[in-house]
mmCIF file of C-alpha atoms and ligand atoms in Angstrom:
data_model
loop_
_atom_site.group_PDB
_atom_site.id
_atom_site.type_symbol
_atom_site.label_atom_id
_atom_site.label_comp_id
_atom_site.label_asym_id
_atom_site.label_seq_id
_atom_site.Cartn_x
_atom_site.Cartn_y
_atom_site.Cartn_z
ATOM 1 C CA UNK N 1 -24.079 -1.624 3.110
ATOM 2 C CA UNK N 2 -21.670 1.196 3.828
ATOM 3 C CA UNK N 3 -17.897 0.710 3.963
ATOM 4 C CA UNK N 4 -17.699 0.858 7.763
ATOM 5 C CA UNK N 5 -20.391 -1.810 8.171
ATOM 6 C CA UNK N 6 -18.628 -3.995 5.602
ATOM 7 C CA UNK N 7 -15.176 -3.601 7.176
ATOM 8 C CA UNK N 8 -16.644 -5.047 10.384
ATOM 9 C CA UNK N 9 -19.081 -7.678 9.122
ATOM 10 C CA UNK N 10 -18.179 -8.731 5.568
ATOM 11 C CA UNK N 11 -17.068 -12.376 5.244
ATOM 12 C CA UNK N 12 -17.174 -12.996 9.014
ATOM 13 C CA UNK N 13 -19.559 -15.614 10.456
ATOM 14 C CA UNK N 14 -19.783 -16.626 14.127
ATOM 15 C CA UNK N 15 -17.851 -19.872 14.688
ATOM 16 C CA UNK N 16 -20.254 -22.712 13.896
ATOM 17 C CA UNK N 17 -19.122 -24.873 16.852
ATOM 18 C CA UNK N 18 -18.564 -22.378 19.699
ATOM 19 C CA UNK N 19 -20.360 -19.234 18.556
ATOM 20 C CA UNK N 20 -17.123 -17.229 18.948
ATOM 21 C CA UNK N 21 -17.759 -13.825 17.382
ATOM 22 C CA UNK N 22 -14.166 -13.459 16.173
ATOM 23 C CA UNK N 23 -12.829 -15.673 13.403
ATOM 24 C CA UNK N 24 -10.655 -18.330 15.116
ATOM 25 C CA UNK N 25 -6.917 -18.477 14.422
ATOM 26 C CA UNK N 26 -6.637 -21.780 12.546
ATOM 27 C CA UNK N 27 -3.034 -22.381 13.578
ATOM 28 C CA UNK N 28 -2.705 -25.734 11.838
ATOM 29 C CA UNK N 29 -0.219 -26.823 9.195
ATOM 30 C CA UNK N 30 -2.386 -29.526 7.732
ATOM 31 C CA UNK N 31 -6.047 -30.495 7.448
ATOM 32 C CA UNK N 32 -7.303 -34.052 7.784
ATOM 33 C CA UNK N 33 -8.729 -35.656 4.666
ATOM 34 C CA UNK N 34 -11.875 -37.800 4.667
ATOM 35 C CA UNK N 35 -10.343 -40.302 2.268
ATOM 36 C CA UNK N 36 -7.448 -40.519 -0.179
ATOM 37 C CA UNK N 37 -9.125 -38.425 -2.849
ATOM 38 C CA UNK N 38 -11.575 -36.428 -0.700
ATOM 39 C CA UNK N 39 -11.007 -33.344 1.436
ATOM 40 C CA UNK N 40 -13.472 -32.217 4.096
ATOM 41 C CA UNK N 41 -16.261 -29.832 3.021
ATOM 42 C CA UNK N 42 -14.182 -26.628 3.016
ATOM 43 C CA UNK N 43 -11.392 -28.102 0.877
ATOM 44 C CA UNK N 44 -8.354 -27.114 2.989
ATOM 45 C CA UNK N 45 -5.319 -29.398 2.740
ATOM 46 C CA UNK N 46 -2.136 -27.546 3.825
ATOM 47 C CA UNK N 47 -1.702 -23.980 5.112
ATOM 48 C CA UNK N 48 0.656 -22.946 2.306
ATOM 49 C CA UNK N 49 -2.152 -23.607 -0.190
ATOM 50 C CA UNK N 50 -4.907 -21.974 1.856
ATOM 51 C CA UNK N 51 -5.893 -21.385 5.469
ATOM 52 C CA UNK N 52 -9.371 -20.633 6.873
ATOM 53 C CA UNK N 53 -8.288 -17.529 8.865
ATOM 54 C CA UNK N 54 -6.387 -16.115 5.893
ATOM 55 C CA UNK N 55 -9.359 -16.883 3.659
ATOM 56 C CA UNK N 56 -11.724 -14.718 5.738
ATOM 57 C CA UNK N 57 -9.347 -11.761 5.401
ATOM 58 C CA UNK N 58 -9.040 -12.390 1.646
ATOM 59 C CA UNK N 59 -12.819 -12.410 1.227
ATOM 60 C CA UNK N 60 -13.219 -9.274 3.327
ATOM 61 C CA UNK N 61 -10.596 -7.288 1.369
ATOM 62 C CA UNK N 62 -12.097 -8.482 -1.956
ATOM 63 C CA UNK N 63 -15.502 -7.119 -0.862
ATOM 64 C CA UNK N 64 -14.011 -3.803 0.327
ATOM 65 C CA UNK N 65 -12.200 -3.325 -3.021
ATOM 66 C CA UNK N 66 -15.194 -4.517 -5.052
ATOM 67 C CA UNK N 67 -13.038 -7.180 -6.738
ATOM 68 C CA UNK N 68 -13.600 -10.761 -7.889
ATOM 69 C CA UNK N 69 -11.326 -12.203 -5.188
ATOM 70 C CA UNK N 70 -8.185 -11.514 -3.155
ATOM 71 C CA UNK N 71 -5.000 -13.370 -2.195
ATOM 72 C CA UNK N 72 -3.032 -12.487 0.949
ATOM 73 C CA UNK N 73 0.739 -12.691 1.313
ATOM 74 C CA UNK N 74 3.530 -12.784 3.883
ATOM 75 C CA UNK N 75 4.481 -9.145 3.178
ATOM 76 C CA UNK N 76 3.572 -6.291 0.859
ATOM 77 C CA UNK N 77 6.656 -7.124 -1.222
ATOM 78 C CA UNK N 78 5.469 -10.741 -1.525
ATOM 79 C CA UNK N 79 2.204 -9.332 -2.938
ATOM 80 C CA UNK N 80 4.092 -7.189 -5.490
ATOM 81 C CA UNK N 81 6.278 -10.170 -6.332
ATOM 82 C CA UNK N 82 3.200 -12.370 -6.853
ATOM 83 C CA UNK N 83 1.864 -9.829 -9.367
ATOM 84 C CA UNK N 84 5.177 -9.959 -11.248
ATOM 85 C CA UNK N 85 5.367 -13.765 -11.107
ATOM 86 C CA UNK N 86 1.772 -14.116 -12.271
ATOM 87 C CA UNK N 87 2.207 -11.731 -15.228
ATOM 88 C CA UNK N 88 5.851 -11.843 -16.355
ATOM 89 C CA UNK N 89 8.182 -14.426 -17.943
ATOM 90 C CA UNK N 90 11.731 -14.220 -19.286
ATOM 91 C CA UNK N 91 11.798 -11.938 -22.330
ATOM 92 C CA UNK N 92 8.881 -9.804 -21.115
ATOM 93 C CA UNK N 93 8.876 -6.123 -20.272
ATOM 94 C CA UNK N 94 6.982 -4.150 -17.606
ATOM 95 C CA UNK N 95 6.278 -0.444 -17.142
ATOM 96 C CA UNK N 96 6.521 0.757 -13.527
ATOM 97 C CA UNK N 97 5.847 4.191 -12.009
ATOM 98 C CA UNK N 98 9.109 6.095 -11.791
ATOM 99 C CA UNK N 99 8.229 7.013 -8.210
ATOM 100 C CA UNK N 100 7.353 3.918 -6.211
ATOM 101 C CA UNK N 101 8.304 2.296 -2.944
ATOM 102 C CA UNK N 102 12.088 1.680 -2.941
ATOM 103 C CA UNK N 103 11.564 -2.063 -2.436
ATOM 104 C CA UNK N 104 9.555 -2.283 -5.672
ATOM 105 C CA UNK N 105 12.381 -0.574 -7.550
ATOM 106 C CA UNK N 106 14.923 -2.929 -5.896
ATOM 107 C CA UNK N 107 12.854 -6.046 -6.716
ATOM 108 C CA UNK N 108 12.656 -5.050 -10.375
ATOM 109 C CA UNK N 109 16.232 -3.862 -10.883
ATOM 110 C CA UNK N 110 18.157 -6.423 -8.836
ATOM 111 C CA UNK N 111 15.994 -9.580 -8.849
ATOM 112 C CA UNK N 112 13.681 -9.750 -11.893
ATOM 113 C CA UNK N 113 16.313 -8.216 -14.156
ATOM 114 C CA UNK N 114 18.426 -11.360 -13.441
ATOM 115 C CA UNK N 115 15.603 -13.505 -14.815
ATOM 116 C CA UNK N 116 15.456 -11.789 -18.200
ATOM 117 C CA UNK N 117 12.661 -9.318 -17.466
ATOM 118 C CA UNK N 118 13.119 -5.746 -18.630
ATOM 119 C CA UNK N 119 11.591 -2.687 -16.931
ATOM 120 C CA UNK N 120 10.929 0.921 -17.863
ATOM 121 C CA UNK N 121 10.356 3.395 -15.033
ATOM 122 C CA UNK N 122 7.942 5.866 -16.608
ATOM 123 C CA UNK N 123 6.540 9.160 -15.398
ATOM 124 C CA UNK N 124 3.085 7.761 -14.656
ATOM 125 C CA UNK N 125 1.773 11.243 -13.770
ATOM 126 C CA UNK N 126 1.573 11.544 -17.565
ATOM 127 C CA UNK N 127 -0.520 8.733 -19.109
ATOM 128 C CA UNK N 128 1.061 9.420 -22.518
ATOM 129 C CA UNK N 129 4.516 8.721 -21.028
ATOM 130 C CA UNK N 130 3.161 5.324 -19.958
ATOM 131 C CA UNK N 131 1.807 4.730 -23.473
ATOM 132 C CA UNK N 132 5.169 5.701 -24.968
ATOM 133 C CA UNK N 133 6.990 3.226 -22.701
ATOM 134 C CA UNK N 134 4.878 0.259 -23.877
ATOM 135 C CA UNK N 135 6.693 -2.225 -26.125
ATOM 136 C CA UNK N 136 5.335 -5.214 -28.069
ATOM 137 C CA UNK N 137 6.507 -7.494 -25.214
ATOM 138 C CA UNK N 138 5.047 -5.379 -22.349
ATOM 139 C CA UNK N 139 3.040 -7.697 -20.116
ATOM 140 C CA UNK N 140 2.431 -5.556 -17.032
ATOM 141 C CA UNK N 141 1.817 -1.925 -16.099
ATOM 142 C CA UNK N 142 2.446 -1.348 -12.388
ATOM 143 C CA UNK N 143 1.608 2.063 -10.942
ATOM 144 C CA UNK N 144 1.718 3.309 -7.379
ATOM 145 C CA UNK N 145 -0.596 6.192 -6.489
ATOM 146 C CA UNK N 146 -0.111 8.228 -4.377
ATOM 147 C CA UNK N 147 3.532 7.234 -4.747
ATOM 148 C CA UNK N 148 5.951 6.708 -1.894
ATOM 149 C CA UNK N 149 7.412 9.158 -0.910
ATOM 150 C CA UNK N 150 6.751 12.139 -3.244
ATOM 151 C CA UNK N 151 2.952 11.519 -3.387
ATOM 152 C CA UNK N 152 2.987 11.893 -7.172
ATOM 153 C CA UNK N 153 -0.371 10.701 -8.527
ATOM 154 C CA UNK N 154 -1.102 8.528 -11.543
ATOM 155 C CA UNK N 155 -4.396 8.948 -13.381
ATOM 156 C CA UNK N 156 -5.821 5.457 -12.784
ATOM 157 C CA UNK N 157 -8.677 5.810 -15.320
ATOM 158 C CA UNK N 158 -6.486 7.123 -18.143
ATOM 159 C CA UNK N 159 -3.747 4.520 -17.638
ATOM 160 C CA UNK N 160 -6.307 1.711 -17.316
ATOM 161 C CA UNK N 161 -7.856 2.823 -20.625
ATOM 162 C CA UNK N 162 -4.444 2.591 -22.305
ATOM 163 C CA UNK N 163 -3.792 -0.795 -20.664
ATOM 164 C CA UNK N 164 -7.166 -2.147 -21.819
ATOM 165 C CA UNK N 165 -6.598 -0.852 -25.355
ATOM 166 C CA UNK N 166 -3.237 -2.667 -25.457
ATOM 167 C CA UNK N 167 -4.467 -5.789 -23.617
ATOM 168 C CA UNK N 168 -1.957 -5.375 -20.765
ATOM 169 C CA UNK N 169 -2.938 -5.929 -17.106
ATOM 170 C CA UNK N 170 -2.717 -2.804 -14.927
ATOM 171 C CA UNK N 171 -1.844 -3.244 -11.230
ATOM 172 C CA UNK N 172 -2.112 -0.305 -8.830
ATOM 173 C CA UNK N 173 -0.311 -0.206 -5.490
ATOM 174 C CA UNK N 174 -3.152 1.247 -3.390
ATOM 175 C CA UNK N 175 -1.321 1.036 -0.054
ATOM 176 C CA UNK N 176 -1.424 4.774 0.729
ATOM 177 C CA UNK N 177 -5.198 5.206 0.370
ATOM 178 C CA UNK N 178 -6.751 1.725 0.907
ATOM 179 C CA UNK N 179 -10.176 0.884 -0.577
ATOM 180 C CA UNK N 180 -11.773 3.267 1.892
ATOM 181 C CA UNK N 181 -10.435 6.221 -0.081
ATOM 182 C CA UNK N 182 -9.615 4.719 -3.489
ATOM 183 C CA UNK N 183 -10.852 1.656 -5.400
ATOM 184 C CA UNK N 184 -8.656 1.194 -8.511
ATOM 185 C CA UNK N 185 -10.727 -1.681 -9.937
ATOM 186 C CA UNK N 186 -13.768 0.613 -10.151
ATOM 187 C CA UNK N 187 -11.600 2.952 -12.253
ATOM 188 C CA UNK N 188 -10.635 0.180 -14.687
ATOM 189 C CA UNK N 189 -7.475 -1.319 -13.163
ATOM 190 C CA UNK N 190 -7.124 -5.105 -12.996
ATOM 191 C CA UNK N 191 -5.302 -5.520 -9.669
ATOM 192 C CA UNK N 192 -5.147 -3.525 -6.459
ATOM 193 C CA UNK N 193 -2.012 -4.260 -4.454
ATOM 194 C CA UNK N 194 -1.532 -3.613 -0.728
ATOM 195 C CA UNK N 195 1.035 -3.708 1.964
ATOM 196 C CA UNK N 196 -1.473 -4.618 4.713
ATOM 197 C CA UNK N 197 1.416 -3.809 7.070
ATOM 198 C CA UNK N 198 0.245 -0.201 6.770
ATOM 199 C CA UNK N 199 -3.383 0.967 7.221
ATOM 200 C CA UNK N 200 -5.184 -2.412 7.214
ATOM 201 C CA UNK N 201 -3.201 -3.519 10.276
ATOM 202 C CA UNK N 202 -2.762 0.048 11.481
ATOM 203 C CA UNK N 203 -1.055 -0.840 14.775
ATOM 204 C CA UNK N 204 2.556 -1.590 13.795
ATOM 205 C CA UNK N 205 1.921 -5.244 14.693
ATOM 206 C CA UNK N 206 2.407 -7.227 11.466
ATOM 207 C CA UNK N 207 3.855 -7.342 7.969
ATOM 208 C CA UNK N 208 1.514 -8.596 5.259
ATOM 209 C CA UNK N 209 0.216 -8.026 1.754
ATOM 210 C CA UNK N 210 -2.827 -8.482 -0.466
ATOM 211 C CA UNK N 211 -3.734 -8.429 -4.156
ATOM 212 C CA UNK N 212 -7.342 -7.972 -5.255
ATOM 213 C CA UNK N 213 -8.040 -9.125 -8.829
ATOM 214 C CA UNK N 214 -10.873 -8.035 -11.098
ATOM 215 C CA UNK N 215 -11.503 -11.534 -12.488
ATOM 216 C CA UNK N 216 -11.486 -15.054 -11.081
ATOM 217 C CA UNK N 217 -9.032 -16.059 -13.860
ATOM 218 C CA UNK N 218 -6.471 -13.475 -12.737
ATOM 219 C CA UNK N 219 -7.048 -14.409 -9.104
ATOM 220 C CA UNK N 220 -6.388 -18.077 -9.978
ATOM 221 C CA UNK N 221 -2.982 -17.133 -11.471
ATOM 222 C CA UNK N 222 -2.102 -15.215 -8.296
ATOM 223 C CA UNK N 223 -3.352 -18.040 -6.050
ATOM 224 C CA UNK N 224 -1.172 -20.466 -8.001
ATOM 225 C CA UNK N 225 1.899 -18.303 -7.216
ATOM 226 C CA UNK N 226 0.793 -17.896 -3.574
ATOM 227 C CA UNK N 227 1.068 -21.678 -3.191
ATOM 228 C CA UNK N 228 3.860 -22.496 -5.666
ATOM 229 C CA UNK N 229 6.231 -19.785 -4.420
ATOM 230 C CA UNK N 230 5.139 -20.267 -0.801
ATOM 231 C CA UNK N 231 4.371 -16.621 -0.087
ATOM 232 C CA UNK N 232 1.023 -16.879 1.729
ATOM 233 C CA UNK N 233 0.204 -14.830 4.849
ATOM 234 C CA UNK N 234 0.271 -16.623 8.218
ATOM 235 C CA UNK N 235 -2.972 -17.215 10.181
ATOM 236 C CA UNK N 236 -1.763 -15.090 13.109
ATOM 237 C CA UNK N 237 -1.045 -12.148 10.844
ATOM 238 C CA UNK N 238 -4.410 -12.594 9.104
ATOM 239 C CA UNK N 239 -6.184 -12.573 12.474
ATOM 240 C CA UNK N 240 -4.448 -9.393 13.662
ATOM 241 C CA UNK N 241 -5.099 -7.754 10.295
ATOM 242 C CA UNK N 242 -8.792 -8.703 10.564
ATOM 243 C CA UNK N 243 -8.972 -6.842 13.879
ATOM 244 C CA UNK N 244 -7.206 -3.798 12.427
ATOM 245 C CA UNK N 245 -9.492 -3.742 9.392
ATOM 246 C CA UNK N 246 -12.608 -3.311 11.569
ATOM 247 C CA UNK N 247 -11.550 0.278 12.395
ATOM 248 C CA UNK N 248 -9.910 1.177 9.058
ATOM 249 C CA UNK N 249 -12.319 3.938 7.977
ATOM 250 C CA UNK N 250 -12.487 5.526 11.429
ATOM 251 C CA UNK N 251 -8.698 5.613 11.761
ATOM 252 C CA UNK N 252 -8.206 6.916 8.222
ATOM 253 C CA UNK N 253 -10.717 9.736 8.615
ATOM 254 C CA UNK N 254 -9.092 10.934 11.835
ATOM 255 C CA UNK N 255 -5.537 10.468 10.520
ATOM 256 C CA UNK N 256 -6.448 12.347 7.323
ATOM 257 C CA UNK N 257 -7.963 15.263 9.233
ATOM 258 C CA UNK N 258 -4.844 15.361 11.433
ATOM 259 C CA UNK N 259 -2.710 15.345 8.264
ATOM 260 C CA UNK N 260 -4.675 18.259 6.776
ATOM 261 C CA UNK N 261 -4.225 20.330 9.955
ATOM 262 C CA UNK N 262 -0.490 19.569 10.080
ATOM 263 C CA UNK N 263 -0.049 20.329 6.367
ATOM 264 C CA UNK N 264 -1.736 23.723 6.872
ATOM 265 C CA UNK N 265 0.425 24.426 9.935
ATOM 266 C CA UNK N 266 3.613 23.553 8.037
ATOM 267 C CA UNK N 267 2.583 25.538 4.946
ATOM 268 C CA UNK N 268 2.233 28.678 7.096
ATOM 269 C CA UNK N 269 5.503 28.132 9.020
ATOM 270 C CA UNK N 270 8.373 30.455 7.984
ATOM 271 C CA UNK N 271 11.028 27.737 8.439
ATOM 272 C CA UNK N 272 9.287 25.314 6.074
ATOM 273 C CA UNK N 273 10.347 25.673 2.445
ATOM 274 C CA UNK N 274 7.846 23.289 0.863
ATOM 275 C CA UNK N 275 4.941 21.021 1.878
ATOM 276 C CA UNK N 276 3.113 18.465 -0.226
ATOM 277 C CA UNK N 277 -0.210 16.938 0.830
ATOM 278 C CA UNK N 278 -2.851 15.972 -1.784
ATOM 279 C CA UNK N 279 -5.535 17.753 0.280
ATOM 280 C CA UNK N 280 -3.812 21.148 -0.008
ATOM 281 C CA UNK N 281 -5.001 23.419 -2.831
ATOM 282 C CA UNK N 282 -1.302 24.058 -3.571
ATOM 283 C CA UNK N 283 -0.768 20.338 -4.336
ATOM 284 C CA UNK N 284 -0.013 20.192 -8.090
ATOM 285 C CA UNK N 285 -2.429 17.285 -8.714
ATOM 286 C CA UNK N 286 -5.113 18.324 -6.191
ATOM 287 C CA UNK N 287 -7.901 18.092 -8.833
ATOM 288 C CA UNK N 288 -6.848 14.572 -9.871
ATOM 289 C CA UNK N 289 -6.794 13.544 -6.202
ATOM 290 C CA UNK N 290 -10.379 14.792 -5.834
ATOM 291 C CA UNK N 291 -11.560 13.075 -9.004
ATOM 292 C CA UNK N 292 -10.208 9.570 -8.332
ATOM 293 C CA UNK N 293 -10.208 9.300 -4.516
ATOM 294 C CA UNK N 294 -12.725 9.823 -1.724
ATOM 295 C CA UNK N 295 -10.046 11.227 0.604
ATOM 296 C CA UNK N 296 -6.462 12.465 0.643
ATOM 297 C CA UNK N 297 -4.885 10.008 3.092
ATOM 298 C CA UNK N 298 -2.521 10.737 5.934
ATOM 299 C CA UNK N 299 0.882 10.891 4.259
ATOM 300 C CA UNK N 300 2.682 14.169 3.643
ATOM 301 C CA UNK N 301 6.200 15.413 3.090
ATOM 302 C CA UNK N 302 8.004 18.664 3.615
ATOM 303 C CA UNK N 303 11.410 20.303 3.374
ATOM 304 C CA UNK N 304 12.697 22.755 5.930
ATOM 305 C CA UNK N 305 14.700 25.877 5.101
ATOM 306 C CA UNK N 306 18.386 25.071 5.503
ATOM 307 C CA UNK N 307 18.413 21.811 3.544
ATOM 308 C CA UNK N 308 19.571 18.407 4.646
ATOM 309 C CA UNK N 309 21.291 19.368 7.910
ATOM 310 C CA UNK N 310 18.260 21.355 9.091
ATOM 311 C CA UNK N 311 15.987 18.443 8.145
ATOM 312 C CA UNK N 312 18.133 16.015 10.129
ATOM 313 C CA UNK N 313 18.098 18.370 13.120
ATOM 314 C CA UNK N 314 14.312 18.445 12.967
ATOM 315 C CA UNK N 315 14.070 14.631 12.833
ATOM 316 C CA UNK N 316 16.409 14.368 15.829
ATOM 317 C CA UNK N 317 14.438 17.009 17.771
ATOM 318 C CA UNK N 318 10.875 15.678 17.543
ATOM 319 C CA UNK N 319 9.684 13.763 20.611
ATOM 320 C CA UNK N 320 6.184 12.538 19.784
ATOM 321 C CA UNK N 321 6.722 11.925 16.062
ATOM 322 C CA UNK N 322 8.818 8.755 16.056
ATOM 323 C CA UNK N 323 11.766 8.219 13.720
ATOM 324 C CA UNK N 324 10.952 4.815 12.212
ATOM 325 C CA UNK N 325 10.467 3.075 8.876
ATOM 326 C CA UNK N 326 6.782 2.308 8.556
ATOM 327 C CA UNK N 327 3.605 4.207 7.736
ATOM 328 C CA UNK N 328 -0.134 3.952 8.236
ATOM 329 C CA UNK N 329 -0.105 3.109 11.926
ATOM 330 C CA UNK N 330 -1.767 4.895 14.848
ATOM 331 C CA UNK N 331 1.642 6.244 15.886
ATOM 332 C CA UNK N 332 2.915 9.245 13.893
ATOM 333 C CA UNK N 333 6.160 8.225 12.194
ATOM 334 C CA UNK N 334 8.762 10.505 10.672
ATOM 335 C CA UNK N 335 11.132 9.143 8.016
ATOM 336 C CA UNK N 336 14.076 10.293 5.941
ATOM 337 C CA UNK N 337 13.480 8.407 2.648
ATOM 338 C CA UNK N 338 16.979 8.972 1.230
ATOM 339 C CA UNK N 339 18.673 7.110 4.096
ATOM 340 C CA UNK N 340 15.766 4.832 5.011
ATOM 341 C CA UNK N 341 12.955 3.628 2.708
ATOM 342 C CA UNK N 342 14.557 4.629 -0.610
ATOM 343 C CA UNK N 343 18.247 4.068 0.201
ATOM 344 C CA UNK N 344 18.464 1.384 -2.537
ATOM 345 C CA UNK N 345 17.252 3.696 -5.303
ATOM 346 C CA UNK N 346 20.213 5.019 -7.338
ATOM 347 C CA UNK N 347 21.030 8.629 -6.255
ATOM 348 C CA UNK N 348 20.685 9.884 -9.854
ATOM 349 C CA UNK N 349 17.273 8.198 -10.191
ATOM 350 C CA UNK N 350 16.173 9.655 -6.831
ATOM 351 C CA UNK N 351 17.186 13.139 -7.945
ATOM 352 C CA UNK N 352 15.442 12.688 -11.313
ATOM 353 C CA UNK N 353 12.088 11.814 -9.703
ATOM 354 C CA UNK N 354 12.219 14.433 -6.944
ATOM 355 C CA UNK N 355 13.249 12.391 -3.888
ATOM 356 C CA UNK N 356 15.524 15.129 -2.591
ATOM 357 C CA UNK N 357 18.062 14.728 0.216
ATOM 358 C CA UNK N 358 16.092 17.122 2.429
ATOM 359 C CA UNK N 359 12.703 15.432 1.999
ATOM 360 C CA UNK N 360 11.076 14.548 5.337
ATOM 361 C CA UNK N 361 8.137 12.097 5.175
ATOM 362 C CA UNK N 362 5.446 12.137 7.811
ATOM 363 C CA UNK N 363 2.936 9.329 8.330
ATOM 364 C CA UNK N 364 0.353 11.100 10.434
ATOM 365 C CA UNK N 365 -1.146 9.007 13.222
ATOM 366 C CA UNK N 366 -4.119 9.120 15.521
ATOM 367 C CA UNK N 367 -2.761 11.235 18.361
ATOM 368 C CA UNK N 368 -4.407 14.536 19.351
ATOM 369 C CA UNK N 369 -3.419 16.847 16.537
ATOM 370 C CA UNK N 370 -2.570 19.743 18.913
ATOM 371 C CA UNK N 371 0.104 17.520 20.494
ATOM 372 C CA UNK N 372 1.583 16.654 17.107
ATOM 373 C CA UNK N 373 1.640 20.307 16.028
ATOM 374 C CA UNK N 374 3.244 21.312 19.354
ATOM 375 C CA UNK N 375 5.928 18.671 18.810
ATOM 376 C CA UNK N 376 6.694 19.930 15.298
ATOM 377 C CA UNK N 377 6.579 23.596 16.408
ATOM 378 C CA UNK N 378 9.106 22.904 19.186
ATOM 379 C CA UNK N 379 11.388 20.917 16.863
ATOM 380 C CA UNK N 380 11.259 23.676 14.224
ATOM 381 C CA UNK N 381 12.239 26.198 16.909
ATOM 382 C CA UNK N 382 15.458 24.182 17.436
ATOM 383 C CA UNK N 383 16.594 24.838 13.879
HETATM 384 N N1 PLP O 401 4.074 -0.650 -1.293
HETATM 385 C C1 PLP O 401 4.218 0.517 -0.641
HETATM 386 C C2 PLP O 401 3.585 1.751 -1.208
HETATM 387 C C3 PLP O 401 4.984 0.581 0.526
HETATM 388 O O1 PLP O 401 5.131 1.756 1.155
HETATM 389 C C4 PLP O 401 5.595 -0.608 1.025
HETATM 390 C C5 PLP O 401 6.421 -0.582 2.246
HETATM 391 O O2 PLP O 401 6.721 0.460 2.796
HETATM 392 C C6 PLP O 401 5.412 -1.794 0.318
HETATM 393 C C7 PLP O 401 4.640 -1.784 -0.831
HETATM 394 C C8 PLP O 401 6.040 -3.067 0.784
HETATM 395 O O3 PLP O 401 5.340 -3.568 1.877
HETATM 396 P P1 PLP O 401 5.981 -4.489 3.018
HETATM 397 O O4 PLP O 401 6.925 -3.642 3.795
HETATM 398 O O5 PLP O 401 4.789 -4.948 3.796
HETATM 399 O O6 PLP O 401 6.680 -5.621 2.330
#
């Protein structure tokens, strides 16, 4: 079956009692046992350890990513944290992409570092830089591609080959492209990590996360953390995310074509100094994007002539593009990473990896693209 058929039908059965076509929201803390040592057929006991609505979403995402199984979490950060808890112990070391979501950087540098875990932030655009960062005690390679916010790409195949050679699990944060456009496990990675808050939900309604594992053994380690650390997704969030997932491919195709049109408009605009979108031929890793993904996504960034103050003026002048800190939703959102999503990354580190003060991030939504371009054209005229 094709992706769009699977995103609608995979893992979903009509309710066996009522025939309801949508998976019910099993809003129940606990599940009655048949006897002291026997659970009912499905094996549910307590919603921290597993919930039927959450389980349907997990099975659906596992099928879409072509993985062995999936665990869903309260947030995208809870998913990233589960990967770290499943793979790392005191005394271990992990290699992380030097450009990644600011929350991932914060989790590593301010939380896990207190528990005796060491991190190297490597330039994962260069697989050999990842190899060079590996130490005898490296127990996890965590890449994010395309990376938030610079869109730097990591070569998933090449890094997975290095990880396999060294016997280290490789997790890829696949939030920006989703399995519709990129399936890291098919390229050799061991885990695909998502903030479902973004494209899976797609409507700015929930926060959630998911990790798809390539083996049942790895999934079991993650599932253990999901229960032990208490980081599972709620049934309500799973239900809303199930509804969002049914239109994932349709939304992404339209959002990506909107993004391409906006990127081309910005590239030709005299007041725009620089634009980066993986679909543009001018994108430095355009060939890598084509070779490992089926699409370029709907995230782009640009800098306007006149630096930070001009960029701020633009963000204050747009009317349809909304200044807010999310991405992947039907609404087009404009963000200033330095003061918003990446405020907790050290200024020197931001400068080193190219998160400049004037960088404006655009998460392109589903609106009519002419309206979005008009909005940007008018705002640029104010500068
Ligand atoms: N990974 C990426 C690439 C993100 O952009 C984000 C959030 O923006 C996260 C993970 C964290 O997800 P959440 O906000 O759902 O915790």
